[in-house]
Amino acid sequence: MSAATLDAFVLARLCDGIADDGYAVVHNFLPAPVVAALALEARRRDAAGEFCAARVDRGARRSQRSDIRGDRILWLDERSPASAEVPLWQAIEALRAALNQTLYLGLFSFEGHYALYPPGTSYGRHRDQFSDDDARRLSCVWYLNDGWLPEHGGALRLYVADGDVHELLPLGGTLACFLADRFEHEVLSASRERLAVTGGFRRRE
Ligand code: OGA
Ligand code: MN
């Protein structure tokens, strides 16, 4: 898929969602073959030992706390993408351009990683902006799970407004975006392995 094939209508709908609600969900944002290739690439590199336990917090407080966060991650490198990752970076660039054009978010760069949650692991309620770093404006998650069913669990739970939550299953091809400073959220545990690319767009620092 090239950036040009990312439907202008889909991008416009996504921008509207963020403008109106602060978050947007697009199913089938990535075509199934792209999702399958990304999942294969992630699993190959996990098997090669390239993933490491995710950490929480920053600076001196940075630590591994599997009680809070149970995923293994591998950062993406934009300068040397695997061939499976090229369409993802094209989609990221199309998304960045559309968001800047429509919402003037001033998004400058993207940082992201694969995140693999073994069965039974989760990521407790948190915000994606750190108190000492507000450069991240918009969080994005692309799910890479084939044949996910509600009984597998593993929803993303967004705390949208006083007491209200929005829960989203991690279906392959689905993209979730939300304003990083606005929403607390958590990843519920699943009965099967849960794979995603997770990250966010940053402003120029
Ligand atoms: C994160 C996160 C949500 C998800 O990685 O910070 O909140 O659904 N991920 O994987
Ligand atoms: Mn998060």
PDB file of N, CA and C in Angstrom, residues 78-127:
ATOM      1  N   GLU A  78      13.056   4.182  11.918  1.00  0.00           N
ATOM      2  CA  GLU A  78      12.584   4.762  10.651  1.00  0.00           C
ATOM      3  C   GLU A  78      13.684   4.768   9.593  1.00  0.00           C
ATOM      4  N   ARG A  79      14.936   4.819  10.035  1.00  0.00           N
ATOM      5  CA  ARG A  79      16.043   4.934   9.067  1.00  0.00           C
ATOM      6  C   ARG A  79      16.369   3.614   8.398  1.00  0.00           C
ATOM      7  N   SER A  80      16.015   2.502   9.046  1.00  0.00           N
ATOM      8  CA  SER A  80      16.289   1.207   8.402  1.00  0.00           C
ATOM      9  C   SER A  80      15.105   0.258   8.602  1.00  0.00           C
ATOM     10  N   PRO A  81      13.962   0.602   7.972  1.00  0.00           N
ATOM     11  CA  PRO A  81      12.773  -0.230   8.156  1.00  0.00           C
ATOM     12  C   PRO A  81      12.918  -1.581   7.463  1.00  0.00           C
ATOM     13  N   ALA A  82      12.384  -2.606   8.075  1.00  0.00           N
ATOM     14  CA  ALA A  82      12.234  -3.899   7.397  1.00  0.00           C
ATOM     15  C   ALA A  82      11.208  -3.692   6.283  1.00  0.00           C
ATOM     16  N   SER A  83      11.230  -4.554   5.272  1.00  0.00           N
ATOM     17  CA  SER A  83      10.309  -4.318   4.147  1.00  0.00           C
ATOM     18  C   SER A  83       8.852  -4.368   4.622  1.00  0.00           C
ATOM     19  N   ALA A  84       8.559  -5.191   5.619  1.00  0.00           N
ATOM     20  CA  ALA A  84       7.196  -5.256   6.165  1.00  0.00           C
ATOM     21  C   ALA A  84       6.768  -3.924   6.782  1.00  0.00           C
ATOM     22  N   GLU A  85       7.752  -3.113   7.187  1.00  0.00           N
ATOM     23  CA  GLU A  85       7.436  -1.864   7.904  1.00  0.00           C
ATOM     24  C   GLU A  85       7.291  -0.661   6.975  1.00  0.00           C
ATOM     25  N   VAL A  86       7.693  -0.811   5.714  1.00  0.00           N
ATOM     26  CA  VAL A  86       7.639   0.324   4.779  1.00  0.00           C
ATOM     27  C   VAL A  86       6.217   0.868   4.620  1.00  0.00           C
ATOM     28  N   PRO A  87       5.200  -0.002   4.396  1.00  0.00           N
ATOM     29  CA  PRO A  87       3.829   0.532   4.272  1.00  0.00           C
ATOM     30  C   PRO A  87       3.338   1.208   5.554  1.00  0.00           C
ATOM     31  N   LEU A  88       3.796   0.730   6.684  1.00  0.00           N
ATOM     32  CA  LEU A  88       3.409   1.360   7.954  1.00  0.00           C
ATOM     33  C   LEU A  88       3.962   2.782   8.020  1.00  0.00           C
ATOM     34  N   TRP A  89       5.246   2.939   7.664  1.00  0.00           N
ATOM     35  CA  TRP A  89       5.836   4.287   7.709  1.00  0.00           C
ATOM     36  C   TRP A  89       5.164   5.205   6.689  1.00  0.00           C
ATOM     37  N   GLN A  90       4.745   4.658   5.546  1.00  0.00           N
ATOM     38  CA  GLN A  90       4.018   5.470   4.563  1.00  0.00           C
ATOM     39  C   GLN A  90       2.679   5.924   5.138  1.00  0.00           C
ATOM     40  N   ALA A  91       2.013   5.019   5.837  1.00  0.00           N
ATOM     41  CA  ALA A  91       0.725   5.370   6.449  1.00  0.00           C
ATOM     42  C   ALA A  91       0.926   6.412   7.549  1.00  0.00           C
ATOM     43  N   ILE A  92       1.998   6.265   8.310  1.00  0.00           N
ATOM     44  CA  ILE A  92       2.296   7.223   9.383  1.00  0.00           C
ATOM     45  C   ILE A  92       2.516   8.616   8.795  1.00  0.00           C
ATOM     46  N   GLU A  93       3.239   8.677   7.689  1.00  0.00           N
ATOM     47  CA  GLU A  93       3.510   9.979   7.064  1.00  0.00           C
ATOM     48  C   GLU A  93       2.224  10.595   6.505  1.00  0.00           C
ATOM     49  N   ALA A  94       1.373   9.770   5.890  1.00  0.00           N
ATOM     50  CA  ALA A  94       0.099  10.281   5.360  1.00  0.00           C
ATOM     51  C   ALA A  94      -0.777  10.806   6.496  1.00  0.00           C
ATOM     52  N   LEU A  95      -0.757  10.084   7.594  1.00  0.00           N
ATOM     53  CA  LEU A  95      -1.534  10.466   8.775  1.00  0.00           C
ATOM     54  C   LEU A  95      -1.019  11.786   9.366  1.00  0.00           C
ATOM     55  N   ARG A  96       0.285  11.878   9.477  1.00  0.00           N
ATOM     56  CA  ARG A  96       0.910  13.089  10.026  1.00  0.00           C
ATOM     57  C   ARG A  96       0.548  14.313   9.182  1.00  0.00           C
ATOM     58  N   ALA A  97       0.661  14.159   7.853  1.00  0.00           N
ATOM     59  CA  ALA A  97       0.360  15.277   6.960  1.00  0.00           C
ATOM     60  C   ALA A  97      -1.102  15.694   7.089  1.00  0.00           C
ATOM     61  N   ALA A  98      -2.013  14.714   7.127  1.00  0.00           N
ATOM     62  CA  ALA A  98      -3.444  15.017   7.214  1.00  0.00           C
ATOM     63  C   ALA A  98      -3.763  15.699   8.545  1.00  0.00           C
ATOM     64  N   LEU A  99      -3.178  15.206   9.628  1.00  0.00           N
ATOM     65  CA  LEU A  99      -3.459  15.781  10.949  1.00  0.00           C
ATOM     66  C   LEU A  99      -2.949  17.221  11.029  1.00  0.00           C
ATOM     67  N   ASN A 100      -1.781  17.461  10.466  1.00  0.00           N
ATOM     68  CA  ASN A 100      -1.227  18.814  10.513  1.00  0.00           C
ATOM     69  C   ASN A 100      -2.035  19.772   9.653  1.00  0.00           C
ATOM     70  N   GLN A 101      -2.458  19.276   8.471  1.00  0.00           N
ATOM     71  CA  GLN A 101      -3.211  20.115   7.555  1.00  0.00           C
ATOM     72  C   GLN A 101      -4.579  20.481   8.119  1.00  0.00           C
ATOM     73  N   THR A 102      -5.219  19.514   8.768  1.00  0.00           N
ATOM     74  CA  THR A 102      -6.593  19.706   9.216  1.00  0.00           C
ATOM     75  C   THR A 102      -6.669  20.300  10.611  1.00  0.00           C
ATOM     76  N   LEU A 103      -5.813  19.812  11.500  1.00  0.00           N
ATOM     77  CA  LEU A 103      -5.953  20.169  12.914  1.00  0.00           C
ATOM     78  C   LEU A 103      -4.811  21.036  13.431  1.00  0.00           C
ATOM     79  N   TYR A 104      -3.855  21.347  12.578  1.00  0.00           N
ATOM     80  CA  TYR A 104      -2.711  22.187  12.977  1.00  0.00           C
ATOM     81  C   TYR A 104      -2.055  21.681  14.252  1.00  0.00           C
ATOM     82  N   LEU A 105      -1.833  20.373  14.308  1.00  0.00           N
ATOM     83  CA  LEU A 105      -1.260  19.803  15.530  1.00  0.00           C
ATOM     84  C   LEU A 105       0.256  20.010  15.613  1.00  0.00           C
ATOM     85  N   GLY A 106       0.875  20.402  14.503  1.00  0.00           N
ATOM     86  CA  GLY A 106       2.330  20.635  14.527  1.00  0.00           C
ATOM     87  C   GLY A 106       3.110  19.361  14.813  1.00  0.00           C
ATOM     88  N   LEU A 107       2.613  18.241  14.283  1.00  0.00           N
ATOM     89  CA  LEU A 107       3.293  16.964  14.530  1.00  0.00           C
ATOM     90  C   LEU A 107       4.548  16.896  13.677  1.00  0.00           C
ATOM     91  N   PHE A 108       5.628  16.475  14.302  1.00  0.00           N
ATOM     92  CA  PHE A 108       6.925  16.573  13.628  1.00  0.00           C
ATOM     93  C   PHE A 108       7.545  15.203  13.402  1.00  0.00           C
ATOM     94  N   SER A 109       7.455  14.342  14.383  1.00  0.00           N
ATOM     95  CA  SER A 109       8.097  13.029  14.236  1.00  0.00           C
ATOM     96  C   SER A 109       7.242  11.961  14.899  1.00  0.00           C
ATOM     97  N   PHE A 110       7.555  10.708  14.587  1.00  0.00           N
ATOM     98  CA  PHE A 110       6.829   9.597  15.182  1.00  0.00           C
ATOM     99  C   PHE A 110       7.823   8.677  15.880  1.00  0.00           C
ATOM    100  N   GLU A 111       7.467   8.256  17.077  1.00  0.00           N
ATOM    101  CA  GLU A 111       8.273   7.237  17.765  1.00  0.00           C
ATOM    102  C   GLU A 111       7.338   6.092  18.114  1.00  0.00           C
ATOM    103  N   GLY A 112       7.796   4.873  17.872  1.00  0.00           N
ATOM    104  CA  GLY A 112       6.904   3.756  18.152  1.00  0.00           C
ATOM    105  C   GLY A 112       7.646   2.442  18.256  1.00  0.00           C
ATOM    106  N   HIS A 113       6.939   1.462  18.779  1.00  0.00           N
ATOM    107  CA  HIS A 113       7.560   0.146  18.975  1.00  0.00           C
ATOM    108  C   HIS A 113       6.515  -0.948  18.810  1.00  0.00           C
ATOM    109  N   TYR A 114       6.977  -2.152  18.517  1.00  0.00           N
ATOM    110  CA  TYR A 114       6.117  -3.316  18.636  1.00  0.00           C
ATOM    111  C   TYR A 114       5.897  -3.555  20.122  1.00  0.00           C
ATOM    112  N   ALA A 115       4.696  -4.020  20.464  1.00  0.00           N
ATOM    113  CA  ALA A 115       4.420  -4.376  21.856  1.00  0.00           C
ATOM    114  C   ALA A 115       3.714  -5.733  21.862  1.00  0.00           C
ATOM    115  N   LEU A 116       4.320  -6.654  22.551  1.00  0.00           N
ATOM    116  CA  LEU A 116       3.795  -8.012  22.607  1.00  0.00           C
ATOM    117  C   LEU A 116       3.446  -8.346  24.062  1.00  0.00           C
ATOM    118  N   TYR A 117       2.156  -8.555  24.298  1.00  0.00           N
ATOM    119  CA  TYR A 117       1.700  -8.912  25.662  1.00  0.00           C
ATOM    120  C   TYR A 117       1.477 -10.422  25.714  1.00  0.00           C
ATOM    121  N   PRO A 118       2.264 -11.143  26.514  1.00  0.00           N
ATOM    122  CA  PRO A 118       1.973 -12.565  26.717  1.00  0.00           C
ATOM    123  C   PRO A 118       0.608 -12.719  27.396  1.00  0.00           C
ATOM    124  N   PRO A 119      -0.029 -13.889  27.240  1.00  0.00           N
ATOM    125  CA  PRO A 119      -1.333 -14.108  27.874  1.00  0.00           C
ATOM    126  C   PRO A 119      -1.275 -13.757  29.366  1.00  0.00           C
ATOM    127  N   GLY A 120      -2.318 -13.094  29.844  1.00  0.00           N
ATOM    128  CA  GLY A 120      -2.399 -12.789  31.272  1.00  0.00           C
ATOM    129  C   GLY A 120      -1.710 -11.506  31.686  1.00  0.00           C
ATOM    130  N   THR A 121      -1.013 -10.840  30.763  1.00  0.00           N
ATOM    131  CA  THR A 121      -0.335  -9.596  31.130  1.00  0.00           C
ATOM    132  C   THR A 121      -1.189  -8.394  30.729  1.00  0.00           C
ATOM    133  N   SER A 122      -0.847  -7.245  31.262  1.00  0.00           N
ATOM    134  CA  SER A 122      -1.660  -6.046  31.058  1.00  0.00           C
ATOM    135  C   SER A 122      -0.787  -4.804  31.205  1.00  0.00           C
ATOM    136  N   TYR A 123      -1.426  -3.647  31.043  1.00  0.00           N
ATOM    137  CA  TYR A 123      -0.748  -2.364  31.283  1.00  0.00           C
ATOM    138  C   TYR A 123      -1.760  -1.517  32.033  1.00  0.00           C
ATOM    139  N   GLY A 124      -1.465  -1.246  33.303  1.00  0.00           N
ATOM    140  CA  GLY A 124      -2.410  -0.551  34.171  1.00  0.00           C
ATOM    141  C   GLY A 124      -2.725   0.861  33.692  1.00  0.00           C
ATOM    142  N   ARG A 125      -3.742   1.422  34.313  1.00  0.00           N
ATOM    143  CA  ARG A 125      -4.243   2.746  33.907  1.00  0.00           C
ATOM    144  C   ARG A 125      -3.119   3.787  33.940  1.00  0.00           C
ATOM    145  N   HIS A 126      -2.964   4.502  32.832  1.00  0.00           N
ATOM    146  CA  HIS A 126      -1.872   5.482  32.725  1.00  0.00           C
ATOM    147  C   HIS A 126      -2.196   6.525  31.664  1.00  0.00           C
ATOM    148  N   ARG A 127      -1.356   7.533  31.593  1.00  0.00           N
ATOM    149  CA  ARG A 127      -1.402   8.525  30.526  1.00  0.00           C
ATOM    150  C   ARG A 127      -0.110   8.412  29.741  1.00  0.00           C
TER     151      ARG A 127
END
